[in-house]
CSV table of C-alpha atoms and ligand atoms in Angstrom, one decimal:
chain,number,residue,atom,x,y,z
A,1,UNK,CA,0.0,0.0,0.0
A,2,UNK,CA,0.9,3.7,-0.5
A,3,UNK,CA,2.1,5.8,2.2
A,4,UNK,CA,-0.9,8.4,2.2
A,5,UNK,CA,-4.2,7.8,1.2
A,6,UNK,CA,-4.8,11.4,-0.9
A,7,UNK,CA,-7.6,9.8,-3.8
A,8,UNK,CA,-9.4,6.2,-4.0
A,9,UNK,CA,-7.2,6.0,-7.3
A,10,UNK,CA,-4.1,5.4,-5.2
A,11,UNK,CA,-5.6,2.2,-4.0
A,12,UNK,CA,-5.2,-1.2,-6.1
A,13,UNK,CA,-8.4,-3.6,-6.0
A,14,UNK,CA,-6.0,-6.1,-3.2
A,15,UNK,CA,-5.4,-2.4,-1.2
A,16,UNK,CA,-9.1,-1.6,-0.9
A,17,UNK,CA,-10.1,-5.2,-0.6
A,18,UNK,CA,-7.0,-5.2,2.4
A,19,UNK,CA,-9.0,-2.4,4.2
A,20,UNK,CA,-12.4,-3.1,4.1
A,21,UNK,CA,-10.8,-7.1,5.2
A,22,UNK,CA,-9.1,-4.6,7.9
A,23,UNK,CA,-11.8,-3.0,9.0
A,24,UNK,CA,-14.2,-6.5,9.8
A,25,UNK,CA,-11.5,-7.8,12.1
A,26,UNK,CA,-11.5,-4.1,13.8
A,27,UNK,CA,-15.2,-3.9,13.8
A,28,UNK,CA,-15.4,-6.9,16.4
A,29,UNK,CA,-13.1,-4.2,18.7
A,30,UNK,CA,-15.9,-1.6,18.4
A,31,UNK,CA,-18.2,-4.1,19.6
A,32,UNK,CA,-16.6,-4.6,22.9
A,33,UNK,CA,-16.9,-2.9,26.1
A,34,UNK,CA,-13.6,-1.7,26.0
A,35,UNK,CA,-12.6,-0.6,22.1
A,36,UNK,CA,-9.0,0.4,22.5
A,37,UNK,CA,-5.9,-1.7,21.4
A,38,UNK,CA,-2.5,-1.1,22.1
A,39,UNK,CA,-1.6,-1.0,18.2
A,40,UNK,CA,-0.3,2.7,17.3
A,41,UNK,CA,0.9,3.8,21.3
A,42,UNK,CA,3.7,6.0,21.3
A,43,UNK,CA,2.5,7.2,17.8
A,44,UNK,CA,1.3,10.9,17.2
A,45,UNK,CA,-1.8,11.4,14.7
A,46,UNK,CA,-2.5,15.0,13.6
A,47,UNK,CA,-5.9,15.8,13.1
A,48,UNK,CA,-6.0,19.0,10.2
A,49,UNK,CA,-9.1,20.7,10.1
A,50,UNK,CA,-9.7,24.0,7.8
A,51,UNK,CA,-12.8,23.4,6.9
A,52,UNK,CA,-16.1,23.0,9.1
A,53,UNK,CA,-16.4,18.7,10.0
A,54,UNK,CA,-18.8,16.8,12.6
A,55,UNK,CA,-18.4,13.1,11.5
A,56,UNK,CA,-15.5,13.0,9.9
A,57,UNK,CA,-13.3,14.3,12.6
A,58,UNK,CA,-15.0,13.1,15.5
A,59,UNK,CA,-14.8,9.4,14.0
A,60,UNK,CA,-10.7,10.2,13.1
A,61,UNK,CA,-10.5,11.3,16.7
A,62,UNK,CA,-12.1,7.9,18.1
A,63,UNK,CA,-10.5,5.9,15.9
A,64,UNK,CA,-6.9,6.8,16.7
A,65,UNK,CA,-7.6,6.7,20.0
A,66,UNK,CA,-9.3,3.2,20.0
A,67,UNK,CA,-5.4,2.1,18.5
A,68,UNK,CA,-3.7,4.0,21.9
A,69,UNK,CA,-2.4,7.2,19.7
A,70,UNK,CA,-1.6,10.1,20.8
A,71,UNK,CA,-4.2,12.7,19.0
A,72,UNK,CA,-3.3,16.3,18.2
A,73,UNK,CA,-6.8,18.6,16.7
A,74,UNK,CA,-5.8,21.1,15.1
A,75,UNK,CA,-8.8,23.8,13.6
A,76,UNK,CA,-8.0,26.5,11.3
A,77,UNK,CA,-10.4,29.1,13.2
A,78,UNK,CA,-8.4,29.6,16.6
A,79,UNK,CA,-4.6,28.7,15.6
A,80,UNK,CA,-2.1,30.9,13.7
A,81,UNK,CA,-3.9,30.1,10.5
A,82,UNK,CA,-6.1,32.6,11.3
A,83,UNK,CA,-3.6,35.1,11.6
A,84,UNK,CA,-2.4,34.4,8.0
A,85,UNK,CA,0.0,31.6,8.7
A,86,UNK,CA,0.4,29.5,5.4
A,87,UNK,CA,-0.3,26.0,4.9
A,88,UNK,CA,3.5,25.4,4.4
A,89,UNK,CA,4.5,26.8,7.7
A,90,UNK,CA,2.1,24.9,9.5
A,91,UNK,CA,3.3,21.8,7.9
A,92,UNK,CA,6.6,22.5,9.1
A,93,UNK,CA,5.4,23.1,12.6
A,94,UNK,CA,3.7,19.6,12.5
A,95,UNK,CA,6.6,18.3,11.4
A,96,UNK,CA,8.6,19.5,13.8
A,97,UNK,CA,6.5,17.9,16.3
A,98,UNK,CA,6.3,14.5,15.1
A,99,UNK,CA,3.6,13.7,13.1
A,100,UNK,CA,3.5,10.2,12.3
A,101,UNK,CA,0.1,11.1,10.4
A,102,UNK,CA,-1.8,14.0,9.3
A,103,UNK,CA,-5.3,13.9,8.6
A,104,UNK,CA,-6.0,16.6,6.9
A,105,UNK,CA,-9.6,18.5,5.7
A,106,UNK,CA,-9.1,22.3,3.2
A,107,UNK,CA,-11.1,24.0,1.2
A,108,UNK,CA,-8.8,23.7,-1.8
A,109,UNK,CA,-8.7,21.1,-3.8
A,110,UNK,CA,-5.1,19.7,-3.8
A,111,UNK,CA,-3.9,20.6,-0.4
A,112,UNK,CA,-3.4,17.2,0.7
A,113,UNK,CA,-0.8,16.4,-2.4
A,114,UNK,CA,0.9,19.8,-1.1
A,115,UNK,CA,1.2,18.6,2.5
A,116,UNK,CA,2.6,15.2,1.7
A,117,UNK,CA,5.5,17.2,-0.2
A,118,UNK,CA,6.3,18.8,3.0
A,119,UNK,CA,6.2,16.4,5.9
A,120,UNK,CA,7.6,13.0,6.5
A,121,UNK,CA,4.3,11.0,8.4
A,122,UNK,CA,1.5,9.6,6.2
A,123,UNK,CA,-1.3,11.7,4.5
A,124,UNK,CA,-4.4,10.9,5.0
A,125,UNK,CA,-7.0,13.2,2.9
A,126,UNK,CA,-10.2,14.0,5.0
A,127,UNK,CA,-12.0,15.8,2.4
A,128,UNK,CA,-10.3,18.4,-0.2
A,129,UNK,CA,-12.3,21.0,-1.8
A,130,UNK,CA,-14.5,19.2,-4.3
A,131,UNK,CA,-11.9,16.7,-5.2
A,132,UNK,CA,-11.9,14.0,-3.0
A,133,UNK,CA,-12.9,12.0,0.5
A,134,UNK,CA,-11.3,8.9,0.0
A,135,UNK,CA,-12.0,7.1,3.2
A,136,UNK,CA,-15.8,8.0,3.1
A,137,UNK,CA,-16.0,6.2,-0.2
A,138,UNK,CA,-13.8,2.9,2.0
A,139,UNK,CA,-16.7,3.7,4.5
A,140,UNK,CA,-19.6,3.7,2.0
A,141,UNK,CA,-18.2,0.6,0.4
A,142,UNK,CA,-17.8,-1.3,3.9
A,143,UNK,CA,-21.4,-0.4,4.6
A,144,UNK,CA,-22.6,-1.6,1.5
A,145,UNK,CA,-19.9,-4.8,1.7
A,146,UNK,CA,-22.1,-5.6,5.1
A,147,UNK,CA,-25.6,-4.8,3.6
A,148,UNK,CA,-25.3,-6.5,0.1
A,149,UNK,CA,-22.3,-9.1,0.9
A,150,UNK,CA,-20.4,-7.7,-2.2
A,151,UNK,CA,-19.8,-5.1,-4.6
A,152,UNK,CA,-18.9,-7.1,-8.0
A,153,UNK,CA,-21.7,-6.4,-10.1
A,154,UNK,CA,-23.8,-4.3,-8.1
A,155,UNK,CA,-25.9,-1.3,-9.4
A,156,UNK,CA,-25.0,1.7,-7.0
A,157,UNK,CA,-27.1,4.8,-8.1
A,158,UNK,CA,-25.5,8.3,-6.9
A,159,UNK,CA,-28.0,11.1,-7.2
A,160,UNK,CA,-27.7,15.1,-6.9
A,161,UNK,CA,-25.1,17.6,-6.2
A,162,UNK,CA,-22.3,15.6,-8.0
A,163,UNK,CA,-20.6,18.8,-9.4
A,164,UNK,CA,-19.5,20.3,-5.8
A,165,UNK,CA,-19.3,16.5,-4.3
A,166,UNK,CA,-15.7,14.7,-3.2
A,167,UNK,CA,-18.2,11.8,-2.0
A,168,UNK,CA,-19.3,11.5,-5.7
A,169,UNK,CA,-15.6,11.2,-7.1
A,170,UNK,CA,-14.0,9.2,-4.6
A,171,UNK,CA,-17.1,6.7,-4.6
A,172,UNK,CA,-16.8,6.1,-8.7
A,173,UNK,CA,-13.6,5.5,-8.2
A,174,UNK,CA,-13.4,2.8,-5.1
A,175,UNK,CA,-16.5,1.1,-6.3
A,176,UNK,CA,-15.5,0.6,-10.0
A,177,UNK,CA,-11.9,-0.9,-8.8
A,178,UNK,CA,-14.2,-3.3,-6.3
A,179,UNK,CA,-16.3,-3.8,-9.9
A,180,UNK,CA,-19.8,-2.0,-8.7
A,181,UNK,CA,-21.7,-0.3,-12.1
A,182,UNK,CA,-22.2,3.4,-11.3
A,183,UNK,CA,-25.1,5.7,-12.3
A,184,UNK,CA,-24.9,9.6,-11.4
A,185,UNK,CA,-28.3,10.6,-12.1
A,186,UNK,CA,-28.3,14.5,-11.2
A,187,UNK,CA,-29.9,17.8,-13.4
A,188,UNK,CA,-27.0,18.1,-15.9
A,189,UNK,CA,-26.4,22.1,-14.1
A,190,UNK,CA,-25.0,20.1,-11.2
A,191,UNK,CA,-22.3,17.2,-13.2
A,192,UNK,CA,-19.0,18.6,-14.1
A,193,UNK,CA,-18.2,18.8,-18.0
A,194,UNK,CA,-15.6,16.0,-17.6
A,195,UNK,CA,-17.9,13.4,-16.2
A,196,UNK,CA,-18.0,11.9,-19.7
A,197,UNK,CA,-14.6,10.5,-18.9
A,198,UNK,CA,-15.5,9.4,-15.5
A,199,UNK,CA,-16.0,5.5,-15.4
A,200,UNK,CA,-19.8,5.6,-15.0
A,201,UNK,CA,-23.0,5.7,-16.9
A,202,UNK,CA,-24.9,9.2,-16.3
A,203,UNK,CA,-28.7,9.5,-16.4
A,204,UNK,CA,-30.8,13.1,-15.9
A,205,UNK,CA,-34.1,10.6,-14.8
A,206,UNK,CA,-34.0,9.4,-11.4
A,207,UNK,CA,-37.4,7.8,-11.6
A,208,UNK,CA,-36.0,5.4,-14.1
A,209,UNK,CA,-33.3,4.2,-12.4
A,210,UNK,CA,-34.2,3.5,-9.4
A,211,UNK,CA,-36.4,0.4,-9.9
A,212,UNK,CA,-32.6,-1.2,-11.1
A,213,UNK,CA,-30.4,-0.1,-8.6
A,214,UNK,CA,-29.3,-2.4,-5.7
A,215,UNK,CA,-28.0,1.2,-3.7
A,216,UNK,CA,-29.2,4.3,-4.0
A,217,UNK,CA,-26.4,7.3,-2.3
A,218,UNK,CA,-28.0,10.5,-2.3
A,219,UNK,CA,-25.7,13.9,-2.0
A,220,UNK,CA,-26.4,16.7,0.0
A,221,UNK,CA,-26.7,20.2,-2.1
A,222,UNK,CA,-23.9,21.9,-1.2
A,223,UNK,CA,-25.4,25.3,-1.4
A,224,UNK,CA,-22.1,26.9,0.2
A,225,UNK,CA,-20.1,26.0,-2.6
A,226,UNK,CA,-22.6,27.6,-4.9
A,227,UNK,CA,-22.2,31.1,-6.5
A,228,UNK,CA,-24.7,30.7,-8.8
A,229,UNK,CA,-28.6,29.2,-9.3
A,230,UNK,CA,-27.6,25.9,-10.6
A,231,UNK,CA,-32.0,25.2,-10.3
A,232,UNK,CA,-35.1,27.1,-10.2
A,233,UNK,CA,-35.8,26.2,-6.6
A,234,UNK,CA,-35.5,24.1,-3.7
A,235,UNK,CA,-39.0,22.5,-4.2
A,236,UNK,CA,-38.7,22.1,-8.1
A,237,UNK,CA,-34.8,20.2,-7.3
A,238,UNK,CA,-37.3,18.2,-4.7
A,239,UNK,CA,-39.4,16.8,-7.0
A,240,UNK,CA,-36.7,16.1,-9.6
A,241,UNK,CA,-33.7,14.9,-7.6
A,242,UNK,CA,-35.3,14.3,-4.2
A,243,UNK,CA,-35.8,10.7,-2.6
A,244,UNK,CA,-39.6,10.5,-0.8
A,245,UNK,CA,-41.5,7.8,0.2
A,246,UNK,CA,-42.9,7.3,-3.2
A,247,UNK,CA,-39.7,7.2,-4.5
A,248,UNK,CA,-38.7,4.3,-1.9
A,249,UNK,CA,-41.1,2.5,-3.2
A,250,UNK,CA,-39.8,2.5,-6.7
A,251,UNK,CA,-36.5,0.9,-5.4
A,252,UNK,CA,-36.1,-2.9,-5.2
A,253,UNK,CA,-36.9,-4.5,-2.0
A,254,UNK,CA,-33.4,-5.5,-0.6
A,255,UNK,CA,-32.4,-1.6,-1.9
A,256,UNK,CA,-30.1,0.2,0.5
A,257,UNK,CA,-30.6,4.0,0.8
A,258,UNK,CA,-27.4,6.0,2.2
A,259,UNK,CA,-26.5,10.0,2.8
A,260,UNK,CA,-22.7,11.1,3.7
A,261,UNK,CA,-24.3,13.4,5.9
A,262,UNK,CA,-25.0,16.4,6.9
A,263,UNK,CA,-28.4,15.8,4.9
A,264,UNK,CA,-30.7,18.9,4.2
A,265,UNK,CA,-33.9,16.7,5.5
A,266,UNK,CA,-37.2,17.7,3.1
A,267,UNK,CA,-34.6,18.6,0.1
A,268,UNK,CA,-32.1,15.5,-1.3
A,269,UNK,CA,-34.2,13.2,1.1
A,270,UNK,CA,-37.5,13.0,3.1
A,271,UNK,CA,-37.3,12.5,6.7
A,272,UNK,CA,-38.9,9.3,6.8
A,273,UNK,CA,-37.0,8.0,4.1
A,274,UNK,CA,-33.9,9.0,6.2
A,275,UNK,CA,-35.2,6.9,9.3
A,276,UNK,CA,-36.6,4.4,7.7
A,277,UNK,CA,-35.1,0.7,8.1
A,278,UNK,CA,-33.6,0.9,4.6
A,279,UNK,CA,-31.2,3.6,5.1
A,280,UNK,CA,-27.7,2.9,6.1
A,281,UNK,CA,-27.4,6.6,7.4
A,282,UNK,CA,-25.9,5.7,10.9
A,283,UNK,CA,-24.7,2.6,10.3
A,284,UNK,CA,-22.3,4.9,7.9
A,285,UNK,CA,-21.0,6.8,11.0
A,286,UNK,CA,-20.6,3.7,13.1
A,287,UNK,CA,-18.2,2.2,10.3
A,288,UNK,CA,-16.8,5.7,9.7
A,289,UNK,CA,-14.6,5.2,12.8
A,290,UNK,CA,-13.7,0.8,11.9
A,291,UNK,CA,-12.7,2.6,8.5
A,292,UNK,CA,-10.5,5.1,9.4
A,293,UNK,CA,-8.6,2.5,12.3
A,294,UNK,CA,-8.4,0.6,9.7
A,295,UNK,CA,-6.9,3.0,7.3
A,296,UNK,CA,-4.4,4.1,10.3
A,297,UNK,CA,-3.5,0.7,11.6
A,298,UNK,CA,-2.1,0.0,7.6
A,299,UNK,CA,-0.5,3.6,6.9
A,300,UNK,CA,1.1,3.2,10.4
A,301,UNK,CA,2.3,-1.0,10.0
A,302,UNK,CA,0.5,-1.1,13.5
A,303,UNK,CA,1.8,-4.3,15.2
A,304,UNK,CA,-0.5,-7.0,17.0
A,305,UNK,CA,-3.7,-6.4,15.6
B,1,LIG,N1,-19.5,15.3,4.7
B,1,LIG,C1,-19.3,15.1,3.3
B,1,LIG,C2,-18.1,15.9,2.8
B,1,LIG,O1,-17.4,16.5,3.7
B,1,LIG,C3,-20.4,15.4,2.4
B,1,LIG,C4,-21.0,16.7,2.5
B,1,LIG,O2,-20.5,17.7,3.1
B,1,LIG,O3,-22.1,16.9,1.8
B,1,LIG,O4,-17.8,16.0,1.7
């Protein structure tokens, strides 16, 4: 394997099947009363956050600390940063400290390839602009690994905001080298002009789709990375892109549903279709933090799993 994980292209079919294999041995840890293992002690993880995070960081937190590390946070809002310190000086300072791993969450797309030029740990990318989130697409993939049993040859349906998503990207990615068949259905405002060479089909009709899809990922609209009206309104993206209970309904009976979260409830997805026994939504956190030990027990060669 690679020493940083920076896109779900770095990782080889045997890598990603290695992690998710990773993560079901770990998984039996978060089941017991006491989750920690002595794996990564005496090892320093940086957590590297400039842009806003709930699950992400919180689960990179836990799961460091579930293999003994020692955990730095580090926000942007609060530090230096704030005071106009570069991203290269503040590499430099984590460097000088140790890091055997930064985790590391910007705005800009990129920044993660920059940081690994600059310090010696691992790299792990926690979401970069609207490149890529490689270990929620390891996540997604685990959870739908668990759901479905496995990937080759399943129909995993990705619907809305894919222009401004990471989630989109990294998931085509991970789930064609694990042999899933991808559909991005979204309104053709919101799908980047090179999707064409993306390996996936691309529809604009979610209602036709769903009755042959075996997932169905929906993608929050990311209305802060918009500086223009990429639809006519809230309601009329509802009605197009949205998944109600109608929708639901459409969807084969074994059909997964599943969110990266935050979800705009009422807009991509109903509520009730959100908590309702076919969505994955939590069950995504819970495996966000098995992922990401996962992911730092292999960067890190931890010892006595
Ligand atoms: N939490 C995910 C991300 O950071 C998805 C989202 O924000 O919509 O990319």
């Amino acid at each position: 394997m690679n020493r940083h994980l920076i896109s779900a292209a770095d990782l080889s079919r045997d890598d990603a099947l290695l992690i998710l294999d990773t993560a079901d041995e770990l998984a039996r840890v978060s089941d017991r009363s006491i989750k920690k293992l002595p794996t990564l002690r005496g090892r320093t993880v940086v957590n590297l956050f400039f842009e806003d995070s709930t699950r992400t960081r919180i689960s990179f937190e836990a799961a460091a600390k579930r293999l003994s590390a020692d955990v730095i946070n580090f926000s942007a809002k609060g530090s230096s940063v704030s005071k106009g310190e570069s991203l290269k000086d503040t590499a430099l300072t984590l460097q000088a400290m140790g890091a055997d791993a930064v985790v590391i969450r910007h705005g800009a797309s990129g920044a993660p390839h920059r940081l690994a030029s600059w310090v010696d740990g691992s790299i792990v990318n926690a979401g970069d602009g609207t490149h890529e989130h490689p270990t929620q697409a390891l996540l997604d993939a685990f959870t739908m690994r668990r759901r479905l049993s496995t990937l080759e040859g399943r129909r995993v349906t990705i619907v809305g905001d894919v222009l401004h998503s990471r989630v989109a990207r990294s998931n085509v990615l991970l789930l064609r080298t694990l042999g899933a068949e991808v559909t991005l259905v979204a309104p053709p405002t919101l799908l980047p002009v090179t999707v064409e060479s993306w390996p996936c089909e691309v529809s604009y009709d979610l209602d036709s789709v769903l009755p042959k899809s075996d997932v169905v990922m929906m993608l929050r609209v990311q209305t802060e990375r918009m500086n223009a009206a990429f639809f006519p309104s809230a309601r009329e993206y509802s009605r197009r892109y949205g998944l109600d209970r109608d929708r639901l309904a459409k969807m084969p009976e074994e059909a997964i549903v599943m969110h990266p979260g935050p979800m705009n409830r009422g807009m991509e997805i109903a509520a009730d279709v959100a908590d309702s026994a076919r969505s994955t939504i939590v069950e995504q956190v819970a495996n966000g933090v098995t992922i990401r030990m996962a992911v730092l027990y292999l960067l890190l060669g931890g010892e006595t799993l």
